[in-house]
Amino acid sequence: FGNQKKYGIPNMMTCDGPAGVRILPDCGVTTTWFPCATLLASTWNEELLQEVGRVAASEVKENNFALWLAPAVNIHRSPLCGRNFEYYSEDPLLAGKLAASLIRGVQANGVGACVKHFACNNKETNRKESDSIVSEQALREIYLRQFEIIIKESQPVAVMSSYNKINGIYAAENKELLTDILRGEWKFEGFVTSDWWNHAEHYLELKAGEDLKMGCGYPKRVKKALRKGAITMEDIKGNVRHLLQAMLRLD
């Protein structure tokens, strides 16, 4: 994203994770395949995780990427979950502390980390339409706690919202989650991106505080919402400001 040369805005490339820098084999580039997040978490070693982040960031930078789409820190709710290999633990304190250490290692190298999937993505099947029904107490104590630790201790460049709904509202459209809690309570300073090709409505995402819709967004629908007054130019300027401020943090 970015790539607005006439305004002096550079291109900002992302690469997927979380077990290393993921590049298609036919590109002919070899990268390190790190142990999965669950195994890293079983070390309980913050210094080791910071070193993994530092080494991963060197490969991100070497391959001309700006943002690593990692770490992923959702909660292990079942040993049968098809996404557990990307996630750290059933314990939010352990996940939060270790992932914060990894992010500090990554961002010390001039590239950004993108923590995901915010929030309550604890399964693989039907991720784009599932609805996580959860009380506020459980949400705060279990499913948001690791994200809170990460934001306060490592201030990642980006947060990726999850595909799923939370109590009937897409996480990507949830202003209470993306603005009131993330920015208001936890003082997050980076930008929020969607997961790729989610099913949320673009202008509602922008209005909720999600700054970037991937893979390409729906600008015509946003312009239509703007003409109808469903979103304001001030909303959009806020989204752009978050993206530009994040770029200034990166090499």
PDB file of C-alpha atoms in Angstrom:
ATOM      1  CA  PHE A   1       0.000   0.000   0.000  1.00  0.00           C
ATOM      2  CA  GLY A   2       1.027   3.650  -0.203  1.00  0.00           C
ATOM      3  CA  ASN A   3       2.788   4.157  -3.540  1.00  0.00           C
ATOM      4  CA  GLN A   4       1.597   7.757  -4.100  1.00  0.00           C
ATOM      5  CA  LYS A   5       4.799   9.151  -5.565  1.00  0.00           C
ATOM      6  CA  LYS A   6       3.372  12.538  -6.503  1.00  0.00           C
ATOM      7  CA  TYR A   7       2.652  13.136  -2.812  1.00  0.00           C
ATOM      8  CA  GLY A   8       5.996  11.736  -1.676  1.00  0.00           C
ATOM      9  CA  ILE A   9       4.387   8.617  -0.148  1.00  0.00           C
ATOM     10  CA  PRO A  10       6.490   5.496  -0.766  1.00  0.00           C
ATOM     11  CA  ASN A  11       5.323   1.973  -1.405  1.00  0.00           C
ATOM     12  CA  MET A  12       5.078  -0.105   1.782  1.00  0.00           C
ATOM     13  CA  MET A  13       5.277  -3.845   1.232  1.00  0.00           C
ATOM     14  CA  THR A  14       4.091  -6.473   3.696  1.00  0.00           C
ATOM     15  CA  CYS A  15       5.132 -10.107   4.091  1.00  0.00           C
ATOM     16  CA  ASP A  16       3.265 -12.843   5.892  1.00  0.00           C
ATOM     17  CA  GLY A  17       4.399 -14.827   8.919  1.00  0.00           C
ATOM     18  CA  PRO A  18       4.384 -15.866  11.686  1.00  0.00           C
ATOM     19  CA  ALA A  19       6.898 -18.749  11.379  1.00  0.00           C
ATOM     20  CA  GLY A  20       9.265 -16.691   9.238  1.00  0.00           C
ATOM     21  CA  VAL A  21       9.245 -14.433   6.186  1.00  0.00           C
ATOM     22  CA  ARG A  22       6.935 -16.145   3.705  1.00  0.00           C
ATOM     23  CA  ILE A  23       7.970 -15.782   0.054  1.00  0.00           C
ATOM     24  CA  LEU A  24       6.669 -17.921  -2.806  1.00  0.00           C
ATOM     25  CA  PRO A  25       9.134 -20.679  -3.766  1.00  0.00           C
ATOM     26  CA  ASP A  26       9.177 -19.647  -7.432  1.00  0.00           C
ATOM     27  CA  CYS A  27      10.744 -16.330  -6.395  1.00  0.00           C
ATOM     28  CA  GLY A  28      13.920 -18.264  -5.663  1.00  0.00           C
ATOM     29  CA  VAL A  29      14.485 -16.651  -2.244  1.00  0.00           C
ATOM     30  CA  THR A  30      15.277 -18.771   0.799  1.00  0.00           C
ATOM     31  CA  THR A  31      14.272 -17.601   4.271  1.00  0.00           C
ATOM     32  CA  THR A  32      14.487 -19.058   7.764  1.00  0.00           C
ATOM     33  CA  TRP A  33      11.676 -21.312   8.972  1.00  0.00           C
ATOM     34  CA  PHE A  34      11.419 -20.652  12.689  1.00  0.00           C
ATOM     35  CA  PRO A  35       9.730 -22.991  15.178  1.00  0.00           C
ATOM     36  CA  CYS A  36       5.974 -22.477  15.412  1.00  0.00           C
ATOM     37  CA  ALA A  37       4.612 -20.015  17.960  1.00  0.00           C
ATOM     38  CA  THR A  38       3.419 -22.749  20.335  1.00  0.00           C
ATOM     39  CA  LEU A  39       6.920 -24.189  20.592  1.00  0.00           C
ATOM     40  CA  LEU A  40       8.463 -20.742  21.060  1.00  0.00           C
ATOM     41  CA  ALA A  41       5.978 -20.024  23.845  1.00  0.00           C
ATOM     42  CA  SER A  42       6.893 -23.273  25.609  1.00  0.00           C
ATOM     43  CA  THR A  43      10.384 -21.851  26.242  1.00  0.00           C
ATOM     44  CA  TRP A  44       9.043 -19.084  28.511  1.00  0.00           C
ATOM     45  CA  ASN A  45      12.130 -17.184  27.355  1.00  0.00           C
ATOM     46  CA  GLU A  46      11.605 -13.485  26.607  1.00  0.00           C
ATOM     47  CA  GLU A  47      15.239 -12.941  25.585  1.00  0.00           C
ATOM     48  CA  LEU A  48      15.050 -15.788  23.063  1.00  0.00           C
ATOM     49  CA  LEU A  49      11.841 -14.410  21.554  1.00  0.00           C
ATOM     50  CA  GLN A  50      13.424 -10.987  21.197  1.00  0.00           C
ATOM     51  CA  GLU A  51      16.354 -12.564  19.338  1.00  0.00           C
ATOM     52  CA  VAL A  52      13.958 -14.450  17.026  1.00  0.00           C
ATOM     53  CA  GLY A  53      12.272 -11.135  16.267  1.00  0.00           C
ATOM     54  CA  ARG A  54      15.583  -9.461  15.550  1.00  0.00           C
ATOM     55  CA  VAL A  55      16.697 -12.196  13.125  1.00  0.00           C
ATOM     56  CA  ALA A  56      13.295 -12.331  11.399  1.00  0.00           C
ATOM     57  CA  ALA A  57      13.365  -8.558  10.949  1.00  0.00           C
ATOM     58  CA  SER A  58      16.754  -8.749   9.260  1.00  0.00           C
ATOM     59  CA  GLU A  59      15.197 -11.019   6.608  1.00  0.00           C
ATOM     60  CA  VAL A  60      12.159  -8.757   6.291  1.00  0.00           C
ATOM     61  CA  LYS A  61      14.503  -5.850   5.608  1.00  0.00           C
ATOM     62  CA  GLU A  62      16.832  -7.810   3.330  1.00  0.00           C
ATOM     63  CA  ASN A  63      13.894  -8.624   1.048  1.00  0.00           C
ATOM     64  CA  ASN A  64      12.657  -5.013   0.915  1.00  0.00           C
ATOM     65  CA  PHE A  65       9.552  -5.465   3.049  1.00  0.00           C
ATOM     66  CA  ALA A  66       8.439  -2.887   5.596  1.00  0.00           C
ATOM     67  CA  LEU A  67       5.924  -4.816   7.692  1.00  0.00           C
ATOM     68  CA  TRP A  68       5.937  -8.410   8.962  1.00  0.00           C
ATOM     69  CA  LEU A  69       2.414  -9.779   9.483  1.00  0.00           C
ATOM     70  CA  ALA A  70       3.282 -11.366  12.824  1.00  0.00           C
ATOM     71  CA  PRO A  71       2.968 -12.327  15.618  1.00  0.00           C
ATOM     72  CA  ALA A  72      -0.422 -14.042  15.905  1.00  0.00           C
ATOM     73  CA  VAL A  73      -1.570 -14.320  19.509  1.00  0.00           C
ATOM     74  CA  ASN A  74      -5.109 -15.623  19.787  1.00  0.00           C
ATOM     75  CA  ILE A  75      -6.009 -18.034  22.561  1.00  0.00           C
ATOM     76  CA  HIS A  76      -5.797 -21.830  22.314  1.00  0.00           C
ATOM     77  CA  ARG A  77      -9.355 -22.829  23.202  1.00  0.00           C
ATOM     78  CA  SER A  78      -9.152 -26.396  21.898  1.00  0.00           C
ATOM     79  CA  PRO A  79      -6.249 -28.697  20.970  1.00  0.00           C
ATOM     80  CA  LEU A  80      -8.157 -29.434  17.759  1.00  0.00           C
ATOM     81  CA  CYS A  81      -8.105 -25.824  16.551  1.00  0.00           C
ATOM     82  CA  GLY A  82      -6.742 -25.628  13.003  1.00  0.00           C
ATOM     83  CA  ARG A  83      -4.995 -22.336  13.725  1.00  0.00           C
ATOM     84  CA  ASN A  84      -3.136 -23.276  16.927  1.00  0.00           C
ATOM     85  CA  PHE A  85       0.216 -23.583  15.165  1.00  0.00           C
ATOM     86  CA  GLU A  86       0.232 -19.788  14.703  1.00  0.00           C
ATOM     87  CA  TYR A  87      -0.822 -18.979  18.266  1.00  0.00           C
ATOM     88  CA  TYR A  88       1.203 -19.031  21.459  1.00  0.00           C
ATOM     89  CA  SER A  89      -0.818 -20.356  24.334  1.00  0.00           C
ATOM     90  CA  GLU A  90      -4.042 -20.868  26.236  1.00  0.00           C
ATOM     91  CA  ASP A  91      -2.680 -18.295  28.692  1.00  0.00           C
ATOM     92  CA  PRO A  92      -2.916 -14.602  27.742  1.00  0.00           C
ATOM     93  CA  LEU A  93      -0.130 -13.494  30.099  1.00  0.00           C
ATOM     94  CA  LEU A  94       2.386 -15.893  28.543  1.00  0.00           C
ATOM     95  CA  ALA A  95       1.280 -15.007  25.006  1.00  0.00           C
ATOM     96  CA  GLY A  96       1.368 -11.289  25.694  1.00  0.00           C
ATOM     97  CA  LYS A  97       4.776 -11.187  27.368  1.00  0.00           C
ATOM     98  CA  LEU A  98       6.542 -13.355  24.795  1.00  0.00           C
ATOM     99  CA  ALA A  99       4.948 -11.733  21.757  1.00  0.00           C
ATOM    100  CA  ALA A 100       5.793  -8.279  23.129  1.00  0.00           C
ATOM    101  CA  SER A 101       9.421  -9.385  23.375  1.00  0.00           C
ATOM    102  CA  LEU A 102       9.393 -10.670  19.795  1.00  0.00           C
ATOM    103  CA  ILE A 103       7.931  -7.374  18.576  1.00  0.00           C
ATOM    104  CA  ARG A 104      10.618  -5.356  20.360  1.00  0.00           C
ATOM    105  CA  GLY A 105      13.213  -7.445  18.534  1.00  0.00           C
ATOM    106  CA  VAL A 106      11.510  -6.918  15.194  1.00  0.00           C
ATOM    107  CA  GLN A 107      11.043  -3.181  15.522  1.00  0.00           C
ATOM    108  CA  ALA A 108      14.554  -2.513  16.783  1.00  0.00           C
ATOM    109  CA  ASN A 109      15.602  -3.298  13.199  1.00  0.00           C
ATOM    110  CA  GLY A 110      13.634  -0.514  11.508  1.00  0.00           C
ATOM    111  CA  VAL A 111      10.750  -2.648  10.261  1.00  0.00           C
ATOM    112  CA  GLY A 112       7.257  -3.026  11.668  1.00  0.00           C
ATOM    113  CA  ALA A 113       5.363  -5.865  13.308  1.00  0.00           C
ATOM    114  CA  CYS A 114       1.634  -6.440  12.824  1.00  0.00           C
ATOM    115  CA  VAL A 115       0.018  -8.307  15.717  1.00  0.00           C
ATOM    116  CA  LYS A 116      -3.063 -10.356  14.844  1.00  0.00           C
ATOM    117  CA  HIS A 117      -5.935 -11.416  14.819  1.00  0.00           C
ATOM    118  CA  PHE A 118      -7.795  -8.814  16.875  1.00  0.00           C
ATOM    119  CA  ALA A 119      -9.846 -10.388  18.393  1.00  0.00           C
ATOM    120  CA  CYS A 120     -11.482 -13.685  19.416  1.00  0.00           C
ATOM    121  CA  ASN A 121     -10.318 -15.613  16.356  1.00  0.00           C
ATOM    122  CA  ASN A 122      -9.830 -18.964  18.061  1.00  0.00           C
ATOM    123  CA  LYS A 123     -10.675 -21.376  15.234  1.00  0.00           C
ATOM    124  CA  GLU A 124     -10.014 -21.988  11.552  1.00  0.00           C
ATOM    125  CA  THR A 125     -13.330 -23.242  10.150  1.00  0.00           C
ATOM    126  CA  ASN A 126     -15.631 -20.496   8.808  1.00  0.00           C
ATOM    127  CA  ARG A 127     -13.358 -17.736  10.081  1.00  0.00           C
ATOM    128  CA  LYS A 128     -14.951 -15.077   7.864  1.00  0.00           C
ATOM    129  CA  GLU A 129     -18.481 -15.579   9.184  1.00  0.00           C
ATOM    130  CA  SER A 130     -18.186 -17.119  12.646  1.00  0.00           C
ATOM    131  CA  ASP A 131     -19.577 -15.169  15.594  1.00  0.00           C
ATOM    132  CA  SER A 132     -17.729 -15.267  18.918  1.00  0.00           C
ATOM    133  CA  ILE A 133     -20.318 -14.832  21.681  1.00  0.00           C
ATOM    134  CA  VAL A 134     -18.458 -13.708  24.784  1.00  0.00           C
ATOM    135  CA  SER A 135     -19.100 -11.728  27.966  1.00  0.00           C
ATOM    136  CA  GLU A 136     -17.189  -8.530  28.634  1.00  0.00           C
ATOM    137  CA  GLN A 137     -15.431 -10.107  31.616  1.00  0.00           C
ATOM    138  CA  ALA A 138     -14.185 -13.082  29.592  1.00  0.00           C
ATOM    139  CA  LEU A 139     -13.265 -10.745  26.738  1.00  0.00           C
ATOM    140  CA  ARG A 140     -11.174  -8.529  28.997  1.00  0.00           C
ATOM    141  CA  GLU A 141      -9.564 -11.259  31.080  1.00  0.00           C
ATOM    142  CA  ILE A 142      -8.850 -13.861  28.388  1.00  0.00           C
ATOM    143  CA  TYR A 143      -9.256 -12.758  24.785  1.00  0.00           C
ATOM    144  CA  LEU A 144      -8.012  -9.157  24.898  1.00  0.00           C
ATOM    145  CA  ARG A 145      -5.466  -9.415  27.683  1.00  0.00           C
ATOM    146  CA  GLN A 146      -2.524 -10.533  25.517  1.00  0.00           C
ATOM    147  CA  PHE A 147      -3.206  -7.731  23.039  1.00  0.00           C
ATOM    148  CA  GLU A 148      -3.297  -5.204  25.881  1.00  0.00           C
ATOM    149  CA  ILE A 149       0.085  -6.392  27.181  1.00  0.00           C
ATOM    150  CA  ILE A 150       1.574  -6.212  23.675  1.00  0.00           C
ATOM    151  CA  ILE A 151       0.300  -2.691  22.963  1.00  0.00           C
ATOM    152  CA  LYS A 152       1.478  -1.307  26.290  1.00  0.00           C
ATOM    153  CA  GLU A 153       4.878  -3.038  26.296  1.00  0.00           C
ATOM    154  CA  SER A 154       5.955  -2.988  22.637  1.00  0.00           C
ATOM    155  CA  GLN A 155       3.682  -0.565  20.691  1.00  0.00           C
ATOM    156  CA  PRO A 156       3.562  -2.510  17.391  1.00  0.00           C
ATOM    157  CA  VAL A 157       3.381  -0.553  14.156  1.00  0.00           C
ATOM    158  CA  ALA A 158       0.134  -2.300  13.176  1.00  0.00           C
ATOM    159  CA  VAL A 159      -2.743  -4.402  14.448  1.00  0.00           C
ATOM    160  CA  MET A 160      -4.711  -6.712  12.154  1.00  0.00           C
ATOM    161  CA  SER A 161      -8.388  -7.180  12.895  1.00  0.00           C
ATOM    162  CA  SER A 162      -9.917 -10.644  12.705  1.00  0.00           C
ATOM    163  CA  TYR A 163     -12.424 -11.966  10.166  1.00  0.00           C
ATOM    164  CA  ASN A 164     -15.027 -13.025  12.702  1.00  0.00           C
ATOM    165  CA  LYS A 165     -17.877 -11.230  14.391  1.00  0.00           C
ATOM    166  CA  ILE A 166     -17.870 -10.549  18.109  1.00  0.00           C
ATOM    167  CA  ASN A 167     -21.348 -10.629  19.629  1.00  0.00           C
ATOM    168  CA  GLY A 168     -22.902 -10.048  16.216  1.00  0.00           C
ATOM    169  CA  ILE A 169     -20.592  -7.262  14.949  1.00  0.00           C
ATOM    170  CA  TYR A 170     -17.635  -7.839  12.655  1.00  0.00           C
ATOM    171  CA  ALA A 171     -14.418  -7.141  14.541  1.00  0.00           C
ATOM    172  CA  ALA A 172     -13.381  -4.980  11.589  1.00  0.00           C
ATOM    173  CA  GLU A 173     -16.478  -2.767  12.058  1.00  0.00           C
ATOM    174  CA  ASN A 174     -16.318  -2.589  15.842  1.00  0.00           C
ATOM    175  CA  LYS A 175     -15.583   0.973  17.006  1.00  0.00           C
ATOM    176  CA  GLU A 176     -15.586  -0.024  20.671  1.00  0.00           C
ATOM    177  CA  LEU A 177     -12.825  -2.525  19.945  1.00  0.00           C
ATOM    178  CA  LEU A 178     -10.711  -0.644  17.376  1.00  0.00           C
ATOM    179  CA  THR A 179     -11.003   2.907  18.722  1.00  0.00           C
ATOM    180  CA  ASP A 180     -12.383   3.059  22.257  1.00  0.00           C
ATOM    181  CA  ILE A 181     -10.344   0.188  23.715  1.00  0.00           C
ATOM    182  CA  LEU A 182      -7.334  -0.021  21.387  1.00  0.00           C
ATOM    183  CA  ARG A 183      -6.591   3.684  21.040  1.00  0.00           C
ATOM    184  CA  GLY A 184      -8.561   5.215  23.900  1.00  0.00           C
ATOM    185  CA  GLU A 185      -7.729   2.842  26.752  1.00  0.00           C
ATOM    186  CA  TRP A 186      -4.452   1.271  25.609  1.00  0.00           C
ATOM    187  CA  LYS A 187      -3.028   4.317  23.751  1.00  0.00           C
ATOM    188  CA  PHE A 188      -2.194   2.450  20.543  1.00  0.00           C
ATOM    189  CA  GLU A 189      -0.294   4.724  18.155  1.00  0.00           C
ATOM    190  CA  GLY A 190      -0.042   2.629  14.977  1.00  0.00           C
ATOM    191  CA  PHE A 191      -2.553   1.730  12.289  1.00  0.00           C
ATOM    192  CA  VAL A 192      -5.195  -0.985  12.019  1.00  0.00           C
ATOM    193  CA  THR A 193      -5.484  -3.191   8.939  1.00  0.00           C
ATOM    194  CA  SER A 194      -8.057  -5.799   7.979  1.00  0.00           C
ATOM    195  CA  ASP A 195      -7.232  -9.402   7.257  1.00  0.00           C
ATOM    196  CA  TRP A 196      -7.215 -10.182   3.539  1.00  0.00           C
ATOM    197  CA  TRP A 197     -10.584 -10.130   1.781  1.00  0.00           C
ATOM    198  CA  ASN A 198     -12.782 -10.050   4.855  1.00  0.00           C
ATOM    199  CA  HIS A 199     -16.562  -9.714   4.559  1.00  0.00           C
ATOM    200  CA  ALA A 200     -16.985  -6.426   6.425  1.00  0.00           C
ATOM    201  CA  GLU A 201     -18.237  -3.212   4.776  1.00  0.00           C
ATOM    202  CA  HIS A 202     -15.337  -0.918   3.876  1.00  0.00           C
ATOM    203  CA  TYR A 203     -16.777   2.444   4.967  1.00  0.00           C
ATOM    204  CA  LEU A 204     -17.954   0.986   8.280  1.00  0.00           C
ATOM    205  CA  GLU A 205     -14.427  -0.306   8.870  1.00  0.00           C
ATOM    206  CA  LEU A 206     -12.948   3.131   8.257  1.00  0.00           C
ATOM    207  CA  LYS A 207     -15.509   4.724  10.532  1.00  0.00           C
ATOM    208  CA  ALA A 208     -14.774   2.201  13.294  1.00  0.00           C
ATOM    209  CA  GLY A 209     -11.064   3.002  13.217  1.00  0.00           C
ATOM    210  CA  GLU A 210      -9.720   0.422  10.791  1.00  0.00           C
ATOM    211  CA  ASP A 211      -7.362   2.402   8.598  1.00  0.00           C
ATOM    212  CA  LEU A 212      -6.582  -0.023   5.771  1.00  0.00           C
ATOM    213  CA  LYS A 213      -8.653  -2.667   3.974  1.00  0.00           C
ATOM    214  CA  MET A 214      -6.674  -5.468   2.338  1.00  0.00           C
ATOM    215  CA  GLY A 215      -6.159  -6.770  -0.279  1.00  0.00           C
ATOM    216  CA  CYS A 216      -7.407  -3.690  -2.222  1.00  0.00           C
ATOM    217  CA  GLY A 217     -10.552  -2.260  -0.598  1.00  0.00           C
ATOM    218  CA  TYR A 218     -13.647  -0.859  -2.296  1.00  0.00           C
ATOM    219  CA  PRO A 219     -13.059   2.881  -2.959  1.00  0.00           C
ATOM    220  CA  LYS A 220     -16.234   3.280  -5.010  1.00  0.00           C
ATOM    221  CA  ARG A 221     -18.346   2.136  -2.056  1.00  0.00           C
ATOM    222  CA  VAL A 222     -16.449   4.480   0.258  1.00  0.00           C
ATOM    223  CA  LYS A 223     -17.043   7.417  -2.127  1.00  0.00           C
ATOM    224  CA  LYS A 224     -20.749   6.553  -2.299  1.00  0.00           C
ATOM    225  CA  ALA A 225     -20.941   6.458   1.521  1.00  0.00           C
ATOM    226  CA  LEU A 226     -19.144   9.822   1.633  1.00  0.00           C
ATOM    227  CA  ARG A 227     -21.643  11.400  -0.779  1.00  0.00           C
ATOM    228  CA  LYS A 228     -24.537  10.096   1.322  1.00  0.00           C
ATOM    229  CA  GLY A 229     -23.017  11.365   4.563  1.00  0.00           C
ATOM    230  CA  ALA A 230     -22.537   7.883   6.043  1.00  0.00           C
ATOM    231  CA  ILE A 231     -18.865   8.710   6.568  1.00  0.00           C
ATOM    232  CA  THR A 232     -17.093  12.080   6.761  1.00  0.00           C
ATOM    233  CA  MET A 233     -13.879  13.360   5.249  1.00  0.00           C
ATOM    234  CA  GLU A 234     -12.581  13.855   8.787  1.00  0.00           C
ATOM    235  CA  ASP A 235     -13.020  10.121   9.404  1.00  0.00           C
ATOM    236  CA  ILE A 236     -10.968   9.342   6.302  1.00  0.00           C
ATOM    237  CA  LYS A 237      -8.285  11.905   7.130  1.00  0.00           C
ATOM    238  CA  GLY A 238      -7.866  10.244  10.519  1.00  0.00           C
ATOM    239  CA  ASN A 239      -7.288   6.880   8.821  1.00  0.00           C
ATOM    240  CA  VAL A 240      -4.718   8.379   6.447  1.00  0.00           C
ATOM    241  CA  ARG A 241      -2.960  10.141   9.326  1.00  0.00           C
ATOM    242  CA  HIS A 242      -2.493   6.860  11.173  1.00  0.00           C
ATOM    243  CA  LEU A 243      -0.940   5.254   8.078  1.00  0.00           C
ATOM    244  CA  LEU A 244       1.446   8.122   7.388  1.00  0.00           C
ATOM    245  CA  GLN A 245       2.550   8.348  11.006  1.00  0.00           C
ATOM    246  CA  ALA A 246       3.322   4.622  10.957  1.00  0.00           C
ATOM    247  CA  MET A 247       5.433   5.000   7.821  1.00  0.00           C
ATOM    248  CA  LEU A 248       7.591   7.581   9.572  1.00  0.00           C
ATOM    249  CA  ARG A 249       8.581   4.943  12.146  1.00  0.00           C
ATOM    250  CA  LEU A 250      10.089   2.628   9.528  1.00  0.00           C
ATOM    251  CA  ASP A 251      13.308   2.555   7.520  1.00  0.00           C
TER     252      ASP A 251
END
